[in-house]
PDB file of C-alpha atoms in Angstrom:
ATOM      1  CA  UNK Z   1     -20.406  68.244  44.925  1.00 50.00           C
ATOM      2  CA  UNK Z   2     -22.711  66.987  42.207  1.00 53.00           C
ATOM      3  CA  UNK Z   3     -20.062  63.853  40.298  1.00 56.00           C
ATOM      4  CA  UNK Z   4     -19.520  64.028  37.478  1.00 54.00           C
ATOM      5  CA  UNK Z   5     -20.490  61.355  34.845  1.00 53.00           C
ATOM      6  CA  UNK Z   6     -17.814  59.647  33.043  1.00 53.00           C
ATOM      7  CA  UNK Z   7     -17.701  60.190  29.369  1.00 61.00           C
ATOM      8  CA  UNK Z   8     -18.252  58.293  26.883  1.00 73.00           C
ATOM      9  CA  UNK Z   9     -15.811  56.436  24.954  1.00 83.00           C
ATOM     10  CA  UNK Z  10     -16.589  57.056  20.323  1.00 91.00           C
ATOM     11  CA  UNK Z  11     -15.214  55.364  17.767  1.00 94.00           C
ATOM     12  CA  UNK Z  12     -14.376  58.174  14.739  1.00 94.00           C
ATOM     13  CA  UNK Z  13     -13.117  58.354  11.344  1.00 95.00           C
ATOM     14  CA  UNK Z  14      -9.761  59.622  10.955  1.00 93.00           C
ATOM     15  CA  UNK Z  15     -10.248  62.455   8.333  1.00 93.00           C
ATOM     16  CA  UNK Z  16      -9.953  61.147   4.888  1.00 93.00           C
ATOM     17  CA  UNK Z  17      -5.882  60.205   2.895  1.00 93.00           C
ATOM     18  CA  UNK Z  18      -4.913  62.862   0.963  1.00 89.00           C
ATOM     19  CA  UNK Z  19      -7.135  64.868  -1.551  1.00 86.00           C
ATOM     20  CA  UNK Z  20     -10.926  63.821  -0.879  1.00 79.00           C
ATOM     21  CA  UNK Z  21     -13.254  62.338  -4.077  1.00 85.00           C
ATOM     22  CA  UNK Z  22     -16.287  65.153  -4.864  1.00 86.00           C
ATOM     23  CA  UNK Z  23     -18.182  61.643  -5.332  1.00 92.00           C
ATOM     24  CA  UNK Z  24     -16.595  58.876  -3.873  1.00 96.00           C
ATOM     25  CA  UNK Z  25     -17.719  55.424  -5.140  1.00 97.00           C
ATOM     26  CA  UNK Z  26     -15.393  52.780  -3.371  1.00 98.00           C
ATOM     27  CA  UNK Z  27     -13.539  53.595   0.595  1.00 98.00           C
ATOM     28  CA  UNK Z  28     -11.755  51.425   2.444  1.00 98.00           C
ATOM     29  CA  UNK Z  29     -11.230  51.606   6.034  1.00 98.00           C
ATOM     30  CA  UNK Z  30      -7.883  51.124   7.591  1.00 98.00           C
ATOM     31  CA  UNK Z  31      -7.828  49.081  11.018  1.00 98.00           C
ATOM     32  CA  UNK Z  32      -4.867  49.192  12.831  1.00 96.00           C
ATOM     33  CA  UNK Z  33      -3.767  47.763  15.121  1.00 95.00           C
ATOM     34  CA  UNK Z  34      -4.014  46.684  19.167  1.00 94.00           C
ATOM     35  CA  UNK Z  35      -3.316  44.391  22.042  1.00 94.00           C
ATOM     36  CA  UNK Z  36      -5.363  40.777  23.061  1.00 95.00           C
ATOM     37  CA  UNK Z  37      -6.356  42.755  26.977  1.00 95.00           C
ATOM     38  CA  UNK Z  38      -6.151  46.645  27.522  1.00 95.00           C
ATOM     39  CA  UNK Z  39      -8.913  49.255  28.147  1.00 92.00           C
ATOM     40  CA  UNK Z  40      -6.741  53.114  27.819  1.00 92.00           C
ATOM     41  CA  UNK Z  41      -7.378  54.880  24.486  1.00 88.00           C
ATOM     42  CA  UNK Z  42      -5.380  54.560  21.686  1.00 83.00           C
ATOM     43  CA  UNK Z  43      -2.605  57.155  20.315  1.00 80.00           C
ATOM     44  CA  UNK Z  44      -4.070  58.730  17.860  1.00 74.00           C
ATOM     45  CA  UNK Z  45      -0.502  58.648  15.652  1.00 76.00           C
ATOM     46  CA  UNK Z  46       0.771  56.019  16.918  1.00 74.00           C
ATOM     47  CA  UNK Z  47      -2.348  54.071  15.364  1.00 71.00           C
ATOM     48  CA  UNK Z  48      -2.341  55.536  12.010  1.00 77.00           C
ATOM     49  CA  UNK Z  49       1.232  55.256  11.105  1.00 84.00           C
ATOM     50  CA  UNK Z  50       0.805  51.258  11.473  1.00 83.00           C
ATOM     51  CA  UNK Z  51      -1.899  51.556   8.256  1.00 95.00           C
ATOM     52  CA  UNK Z  52       0.119  54.735   7.344  1.00 91.00           C
ATOM     53  CA  UNK Z  53       1.864  52.784   3.936  1.00 94.00           C
ATOM     54  CA  UNK Z  54      -0.374  50.829   2.672  1.00 97.00           C
ATOM     55  CA  UNK Z  55      -3.307  54.129   3.546  1.00 96.00           C
ATOM     56  CA  UNK Z  56      -1.458  55.937   0.776  1.00 95.00           C
ATOM     57  CA  UNK Z  57      -0.281  53.350  -1.508  1.00 96.00           C
ATOM     58  CA  UNK Z  58      -4.226  52.592  -2.351  1.00 97.00           C
ATOM     59  CA  UNK Z  59      -5.001  56.397  -2.204  1.00 96.00           C
ATOM     60  CA  UNK Z  60      -2.714  56.725  -5.147  1.00 96.00           C
ATOM     61  CA  UNK Z  61      -4.252  53.590  -6.789  1.00 96.00           C
ATOM     62  CA  UNK Z  62      -7.177  54.567  -6.318  1.00 96.00           C
ATOM     63  CA  UNK Z  63      -7.727  58.739  -7.325  1.00 95.00           C
ATOM     64  CA  UNK Z  64      -9.218  57.838 -10.960  1.00 95.00           C
ATOM     65  CA  UNK Z  65     -11.943  55.380  -8.846  1.00 95.00           C
ATOM     66  CA  UNK Z  66     -12.929  58.510  -6.633  1.00 96.00           C
ATOM     67  CA  UNK Z  67     -11.734  55.963  -2.893  1.00 97.00           C
ATOM     68  CA  UNK Z  68     -11.238  57.506  -0.352  1.00 97.00           C
ATOM     69  CA  UNK Z  69     -10.025  55.930   2.918  1.00 97.00           C
ATOM     70  CA  UNK Z  70      -9.943  56.800   6.722  1.00 97.00           C
ATOM     71  CA  UNK Z  71      -8.890  55.013   9.639  1.00 96.00           C
ATOM     72  CA  UNK Z  72     -10.587  54.477  12.595  1.00 97.00           C
ATOM     73  CA  UNK Z  73      -9.855  54.770  15.431  1.00 95.00           C
ATOM     74  CA  UNK Z  74     -11.182  52.932  18.125  1.00 96.00           C
ATOM     75  CA  UNK Z  75     -12.972  53.304  20.924  1.00 95.00           C
ATOM     76  CA  UNK Z  76      -9.912  51.446  22.969  1.00 95.00           C
ATOM     77  CA  UNK Z  77      -6.719  49.511  22.685  1.00 94.00           C
ATOM     78  CA  UNK Z  78      -7.607  46.114  23.349  1.00 95.00           C
ATOM     79  CA  UNK Z  79     -10.044  42.978  21.877  1.00 97.00           C
ATOM     80  CA  UNK Z  80     -11.382  42.495  25.519  1.00 96.00           C
ATOM     81  CA  UNK Z  81     -12.820  39.069  24.930  1.00 94.00           C
ATOM     82  CA  UNK Z  82     -16.085  38.570  24.711  1.00 94.00           C
ATOM     83  CA  UNK Z  83     -16.510  42.580  23.979  1.00 96.00           C
ATOM     84  CA  UNK Z  84     -14.570  42.781  21.254  1.00 96.00           C
ATOM     85  CA  UNK Z  85     -14.034  46.233  20.756  1.00 97.00           C
ATOM     86  CA  UNK Z  86     -12.040  46.682  17.896  1.00 97.00           C
ATOM     87  CA  UNK Z  87     -14.721  44.754  16.177  1.00 98.00           C
ATOM     88  CA  UNK Z  88     -17.604  46.658  17.127  1.00 98.00           C
ATOM     89  CA  UNK Z  89     -16.012  49.560  15.779  1.00 98.00           C
ATOM     90  CA  UNK Z  90     -14.855  48.153  12.571  1.00 98.00           C
ATOM     91  CA  UNK Z  91     -18.939  48.082  12.122  1.00 98.00           C
ATOM     92  CA  UNK Z  92     -19.844  51.646  13.527  1.00 98.00           C
ATOM     93  CA  UNK Z  93     -17.631  52.455  10.532  1.00 98.00           C
ATOM     94  CA  UNK Z  94     -18.781  50.367   8.163  1.00 98.00           C
ATOM     95  CA  UNK Z  95     -22.249  52.074   9.289  1.00 98.00           C
ATOM     96  CA  UNK Z  96     -21.069  55.753   9.766  1.00 98.00           C
ATOM     97  CA  UNK Z  97     -19.061  55.454   6.049  1.00 98.00           C
ATOM     98  CA  UNK Z  98     -23.045  53.989   4.555  1.00 97.00           C
ATOM     99  CA  UNK Z  99     -24.047  57.627   6.716  1.00 97.00           C
ATOM    100  CA  UNK Z 100     -21.290  59.195   4.830  1.00 96.00           C
ATOM    101  CA  UNK Z 101     -21.552  58.592   1.041  1.00 96.00           C
ATOM    102  CA  UNK Z 102     -23.941  56.814   0.803  1.00 96.00           C
ATOM    103  CA  UNK Z 103     -23.670  52.621  -0.997  1.00 96.00           C
ATOM    104  CA  UNK Z 104     -20.608  52.608  -1.978  1.00 97.00           C
ATOM    105  CA  UNK Z 105     -18.502  48.984  -1.423  1.00 98.00           C
ATOM    106  CA  UNK Z 106     -16.320  49.231   1.666  1.00 98.00           C
ATOM    107  CA  UNK Z 107     -13.366  47.143   2.130  1.00 98.00           C
ATOM    108  CA  UNK Z 108     -11.808  46.442   5.486  1.00 98.00           C
ATOM    109  CA  UNK Z 109      -8.669  46.471   6.060  1.00 98.00           C
ATOM    110  CA  UNK Z 110      -6.222  45.776   9.072  1.00 98.00           C
ATOM    111  CA  UNK Z 111      -3.280  45.061  10.406  1.00 97.00           C
ATOM    112  CA  UNK Z 112      -2.729  41.907  13.516  1.00 97.00           C
ATOM    113  CA  UNK Z 113      -5.359  42.949  16.739  1.00 96.00           C
ATOM    114  CA  UNK Z 114      -6.946  44.681  13.329  1.00 97.00           C
ATOM    115  CA  UNK Z 115      -6.918  41.912  10.360  1.00 98.00           C
ATOM    116  CA  UNK Z 116      -8.876  40.226  13.465  1.00 98.00           C
ATOM    117  CA  UNK Z 117     -11.523  43.058  13.329  1.00 98.00           C
ATOM    118  CA  UNK Z 118     -11.859  43.139  10.052  1.00 98.00           C
ATOM    119  CA  UNK Z 119     -12.324  39.536   8.989  1.00 98.00           C
ATOM    120  CA  UNK Z 120     -15.087  39.314  12.284  1.00 98.00           C
ATOM    121  CA  UNK Z 121     -16.461  43.352  11.211  1.00 98.00           C
ATOM    122  CA  UNK Z 122     -17.026  41.453   7.628  1.00 98.00           C
ATOM    123  CA  UNK Z 123     -20.739  40.762   8.094  1.00 98.00           C
ATOM    124  CA  UNK Z 124     -22.047  44.163   7.472  1.00 97.00           C
ATOM    125  CA  UNK Z 125     -23.511  44.620   4.376  1.00 97.00           C
ATOM    126  CA  UNK Z 126     -21.656  48.012   3.308  1.00 97.00           C
ATOM    127  CA  UNK Z 127     -18.495  45.648   2.984  1.00 98.00           C
ATOM    128  CA  UNK Z 128     -17.963  43.757  -0.269  1.00 98.00           C
ATOM    129  CA  UNK Z 129     -14.063  42.497   0.932  1.00 98.00           C
ATOM    130  CA  UNK Z 130     -10.918  42.317   3.678  1.00 98.00           C
ATOM    131  CA  UNK Z 131      -7.959  42.667   3.246  1.00 98.00           C
ATOM    132  CA  UNK Z 132      -5.784  40.958   6.944  1.00 98.00           C
ATOM    133  CA  UNK Z 133      -1.994  41.239   7.195  1.00 98.00           C
ATOM    134  CA  UNK Z 134      -0.541  39.224   9.639  1.00 98.00           C
ATOM    135  CA  UNK Z 135      -3.473  38.846  11.460  1.00 98.00           C
ATOM    136  CA  UNK Z 136      -3.320  38.198  15.380  1.00 97.00           C
ATOM    137  CA  UNK Z 137      -5.842  35.596  16.353  1.00 97.00           C
ATOM    138  CA  UNK Z 138      -6.793  33.769  19.834  1.00 94.00           C
ATOM    139  CA  UNK Z 139      -5.107  30.061  19.659  1.00 90.00           C
ATOM    140  CA  UNK Z 140      -7.945  27.270  19.687  1.00 80.00           C
ATOM    141  CA  UNK Z 141      -9.436  26.293  22.732  1.00 74.00           C
ATOM    142  CA  UNK Z 142     -12.060  23.571  22.726  1.00 64.00           C
ATOM    143  CA  UNK Z 143     -14.004  24.962  26.073  1.00 68.00           C
ATOM    144  CA  UNK Z 144     -14.013  27.921  23.577  1.00 75.00           C
ATOM    145  CA  UNK Z 145     -16.096  28.308  19.761  1.00 85.00           C
ATOM    146  CA  UNK Z 146     -14.108  29.012  16.748  1.00 90.00           C
ATOM    147  CA  UNK Z 147     -13.352  31.760  15.397  1.00 95.00           C
ATOM    148  CA  UNK Z 148     -16.502  33.011  13.584  1.00 96.00           C
ATOM    149  CA  UNK Z 149     -16.390  32.840   9.073  1.00 97.00           C
ATOM    150  CA  UNK Z 150     -20.064  33.053   8.126  1.00 97.00           C
ATOM    151  CA  UNK Z 151     -19.850  36.264   7.966  1.00 98.00           C
ATOM    152  CA  UNK Z 152     -17.431  36.243   5.244  1.00 98.00           C
ATOM    153  CA  UNK Z 153     -19.524  34.485   3.373  1.00 97.00           C
ATOM    154  CA  UNK Z 154     -20.249  36.666  -0.041  1.00 97.00           C
ATOM    155  CA  UNK Z 155     -17.290  38.683   0.662  1.00 98.00           C
ATOM    156  CA  UNK Z 156     -13.386  38.928  -1.902  1.00 98.00           C
ATOM    157  CA  UNK Z 157     -11.547  38.192   1.141  1.00 98.00           C
ATOM    158  CA  UNK Z 158      -7.749  38.350   0.880  1.00 98.00           C
ATOM    159  CA  UNK Z 159      -4.879  37.209   3.834  1.00 98.00           C
ATOM    160  CA  UNK Z 160      -1.394  37.820   4.165  1.00 98.00           C
ATOM    161  CA  UNK Z 161       1.056  36.260   6.388  1.00 98.00           C
ATOM    162  CA  UNK Z 162       4.406  36.142   7.332  1.00 98.00           C
ATOM    163  CA  UNK Z 163       5.523  32.938   7.652  1.00 98.00           C
ATOM    164  CA  UNK Z 164       8.436  33.824  10.218  1.00 97.00           C
ATOM    165  CA  UNK Z 165       5.588  35.789  12.647  1.00 97.00           C
ATOM    166  CA  UNK Z 166       6.177  34.461  16.244  1.00 95.00           C
ATOM    167  CA  UNK Z 167       3.293  37.774  17.337  1.00 95.00           C
ATOM    168  CA  UNK Z 168       0.460  35.971  15.154  1.00 96.00           C
ATOM    169  CA  UNK Z 169       0.184  32.693  14.441  1.00 96.00           C
ATOM    170  CA  UNK Z 170       0.220  32.151  10.999  1.00 98.00           C
ATOM    171  CA  UNK Z 171      -0.390  28.417  11.024  1.00 97.00           C
ATOM    172  CA  UNK Z 172      -4.297  30.165  12.921  1.00 97.00           C
ATOM    173  CA  UNK Z 173      -4.997  32.604   9.671  1.00 98.00           C
ATOM    174  CA  UNK Z 174      -4.076  29.179   7.386  1.00 98.00           C
ATOM    175  CA  UNK Z 175      -6.681  27.423   9.190  1.00 96.00           C
ATOM    176  CA  UNK Z 176      -9.143  30.853   9.634  1.00 97.00           C
ATOM    177  CA  UNK Z 177      -9.224  31.131   5.476  1.00 98.00           C
ATOM    178  CA  UNK Z 178      -9.145  26.970   5.337  1.00 97.00           C
ATOM    179  CA  UNK Z 179     -12.366  27.524   7.125  1.00 96.00           C
ATOM    180  CA  UNK Z 180     -13.518  30.036   5.378  1.00 97.00           C
ATOM    181  CA  UNK Z 181     -12.675  28.989   1.598  1.00 97.00           C
ATOM    182  CA  UNK Z 182     -15.043  25.889   2.868  1.00 94.00           C
ATOM    183  CA  UNK Z 183     -18.123  27.962   2.099  1.00 88.00           C
ATOM    184  CA  UNK Z 184     -16.809  31.016   0.488  1.00 95.00           C
ATOM    185  CA  UNK Z 185     -14.456  30.506  -2.751  1.00 95.00           C
ATOM    186  CA  UNK Z 186     -13.838  34.135  -2.779  1.00 98.00           C
ATOM    187  CA  UNK Z 187     -11.056  33.639   0.328  1.00 98.00           C
ATOM    188  CA  UNK Z 188      -7.707  33.762  -0.584  1.00 98.00           C
ATOM    189  CA  UNK Z 189      -3.652  33.231   1.019  1.00 98.00           C
ATOM    190  CA  UNK Z 190      -0.250  34.640   0.517  1.00 98.00           C
ATOM    191  CA  UNK Z 191       2.537  33.217   2.356  1.00 98.00           C
ATOM    192  CA  UNK Z 192       5.631  36.253   2.884  1.00 97.00           C
ATOM    193  CA  UNK Z 193       8.750  33.200   2.940  1.00 96.00           C
ATOM    194  CA  UNK Z 194      11.022  34.694   5.961  1.00 94.00           C
ATOM    195  CA  UNK Z 195       8.605  37.729   7.191  1.00 95.00           C
ATOM    196  CA  UNK Z 196       8.247  38.511  10.491  1.00 95.00           C
ATOM    197  CA  UNK Z 197       5.286  40.417  11.288  1.00 95.00           C
ATOM    198  CA  UNK Z 198       5.365  43.604  10.560  1.00 94.00           C
ATOM    199  CA  UNK Z 199       5.650  42.358   6.786  1.00 96.00           C
ATOM    200  CA  UNK Z 200       8.915  44.603   6.081  1.00 95.00           C
ATOM    201  CA  UNK Z 201      10.813  42.596   4.910  1.00 96.00           C
ATOM    202  CA  UNK Z 202       8.302  42.522   1.508  1.00 96.00           C
ATOM    203  CA  UNK Z 203       6.760  45.483   2.242  1.00 96.00           C
ATOM    204  CA  UNK Z 204       6.610  46.824  -1.372  1.00 96.00           C
ATOM    205  CA  UNK Z 205       5.383  43.330  -2.314  1.00 97.00           C
ATOM    206  CA  UNK Z 206       2.736  43.352  -0.184  1.00 98.00           C
ATOM    207  CA  UNK Z 207       1.715  46.649  -0.746  1.00 97.00           C
ATOM    208  CA  UNK Z 208       1.567  46.232  -4.573  1.00 98.00           C
ATOM    209  CA  UNK Z 209      -0.674  41.986  -3.694  1.00 98.00           C
ATOM    210  CA  UNK Z 210      -2.695  45.093  -1.182  1.00 98.00           C
ATOM    211  CA  UNK Z 211      -3.098  47.385  -3.978  1.00 98.00           C
ATOM    212  CA  UNK Z 212      -4.179  45.064  -6.918  1.00 98.00           C
ATOM    213  CA  UNK Z 213      -6.950  42.772  -4.526  1.00 98.00           C
ATOM    214  CA  UNK Z 214      -7.824  46.060  -2.878  1.00 98.00           C
ATOM    215  CA  UNK Z 215      -8.143  47.559  -6.649  1.00 98.00           C
ATOM    216  CA  UNK Z 216      -9.700  44.557  -8.217  1.00 98.00           C
ATOM    217  CA  UNK Z 217     -12.249  44.077  -5.216  1.00 98.00           C
ATOM    218  CA  UNK Z 218     -13.777  47.654  -4.928  1.00 98.00           C
ATOM    219  CA  UNK Z 219     -13.949  48.544  -8.525  1.00 98.00           C
ATOM    220  CA  UNK Z 220     -13.466  45.500 -10.950  1.00 97.00           C
ATOM    221  CA  UNK Z 221     -10.540  46.470 -11.448  1.00 96.00           C
ATOM    222  CA  UNK Z 222      -8.825  42.791 -13.381  1.00 97.00           C
ATOM    223  CA  UNK Z 223      -6.805  40.793 -10.333  1.00 97.00           C
ATOM    224  CA  UNK Z 224      -2.987  40.239 -10.829  1.00 97.00           C
ATOM    225  CA  UNK Z 225      -2.419  35.951 -11.874  1.00 96.00           C
ATOM    226  CA  UNK Z 226      -1.575  34.969  -9.207  1.00 97.00           C
ATOM    227  CA  UNK Z 227      -4.331  36.563  -7.149  1.00 98.00           C
ATOM    228  CA  UNK Z 228      -6.860  34.558  -9.392  1.00 97.00           C
ATOM    229  CA  UNK Z 229      -4.957  31.932  -9.334  1.00 97.00           C
ATOM    230  CA  UNK Z 230      -4.381  31.407  -5.484  1.00 98.00           C
ATOM    231  CA  UNK Z 231      -8.639  32.641  -5.296  1.00 97.00           C
ATOM    232  CA  UNK Z 232      -9.522  29.570  -7.928  1.00 96.00           C
ATOM    233  CA  UNK Z 233      -7.145  27.005  -6.706  1.00 95.00           C
ATOM    234  CA  UNK Z 234      -8.604  24.601  -4.303  1.00 92.00           C
ATOM    235  CA  UNK Z 235      -7.442  24.258  -0.964  1.00 92.00           C
ATOM    236  CA  UNK Z 236      -4.598  23.804   0.629  1.00 96.00           C
ATOM    237  CA  UNK Z 237      -2.957  25.474  -2.116  1.00 95.00           C
ATOM    238  CA  UNK Z 238      -4.344  28.573  -3.090  1.00 97.00           C
ATOM    239  CA  UNK Z 239      -4.414  28.999   0.797  1.00 98.00           C
ATOM    240  CA  UNK Z 240      -0.438  28.547   0.450  1.00 98.00           C
ATOM    241  CA  UNK Z 241       0.172  30.915  -2.330  1.00 97.00           C
ATOM    242  CA  UNK Z 242       3.783  32.107  -2.361  1.00 97.00           C
ATOM    243  CA  UNK Z 243       4.633  35.896  -2.657  1.00 97.00           C
ATOM    244  CA  UNK Z 244       7.334  36.156  -4.779  1.00 93.00           C
ATOM    245  CA  UNK Z 245      10.188  38.540  -4.620  1.00 92.00           C
ATOM    246  CA  UNK Z 246       9.548  41.013  -6.799  1.00 93.00           C
ATOM    247  CA  UNK Z 247       5.362  41.186  -7.034  1.00 95.00           C
ATOM    248  CA  UNK Z 248       4.570  43.936  -8.575  1.00 89.00           C
ATOM    249  CA  UNK Z 249       7.118  45.305 -11.016  1.00 85.00           C
ATOM    250  CA  UNK Z 250       6.065  43.738 -13.689  1.00 67.00           C
ATOM    251  CA  UNK Z 251       2.258  44.676 -13.168  1.00 64.00           C
ATOM    252  CA  UNK Z 252       0.247  47.205 -15.750  1.00 48.00           C
ATOM    253  CA  UNK Z 253       0.110  50.987 -14.186  1.00 43.00           C
TER     254      UNK Z 253
END
């Protein structure tokens, strides 16, 4: 009896969140978290849950601008060392976006390990912006090359990290942002005081900040004053910008 071939795993885009616009003018690709090492296939429901609130917020905010938002479903749950599976799937998703929608700006928005994937895959020509929430980054290792930042050139980048994150060291995202800022002034980073990895204590503020950044990056809407100040400030000020309690309540609607 002939042995059956193992099916090839493929990444895919989830259905557009909310009503899909008839003429899309911008796309957010939502990159869920993952594990450092795992060959298992992620659960679509669990993956979507980690970025659903962000996706819903951005979909509502971008309805008039014809924004489409999709969750990226990875082939594997793990990053898996040099394979960088999650980053490769993020790059594939950007290419698939071009195939579906044509020449539209793309924002890669990731959480945890998905934040690392967003930062790593930013070099795709369709990507104009990156939102990385509590990105997981590897510890500095003198025997290994540092996490790359050249691909962030020409992109607007926002990193948000809780100062009490016990799973993803916030100091590592600061160091990456500092290296990226040397070649790209359009990089900023906000710190959420005393919040953990899930950024749940200041959830509303984080979502408001994310909306402000993504709408500005994709559609040219004026950034709020705190984001403008963070982008303009030299390191380390613009990379340790505190996210104020109540952020978003007074922003324009």
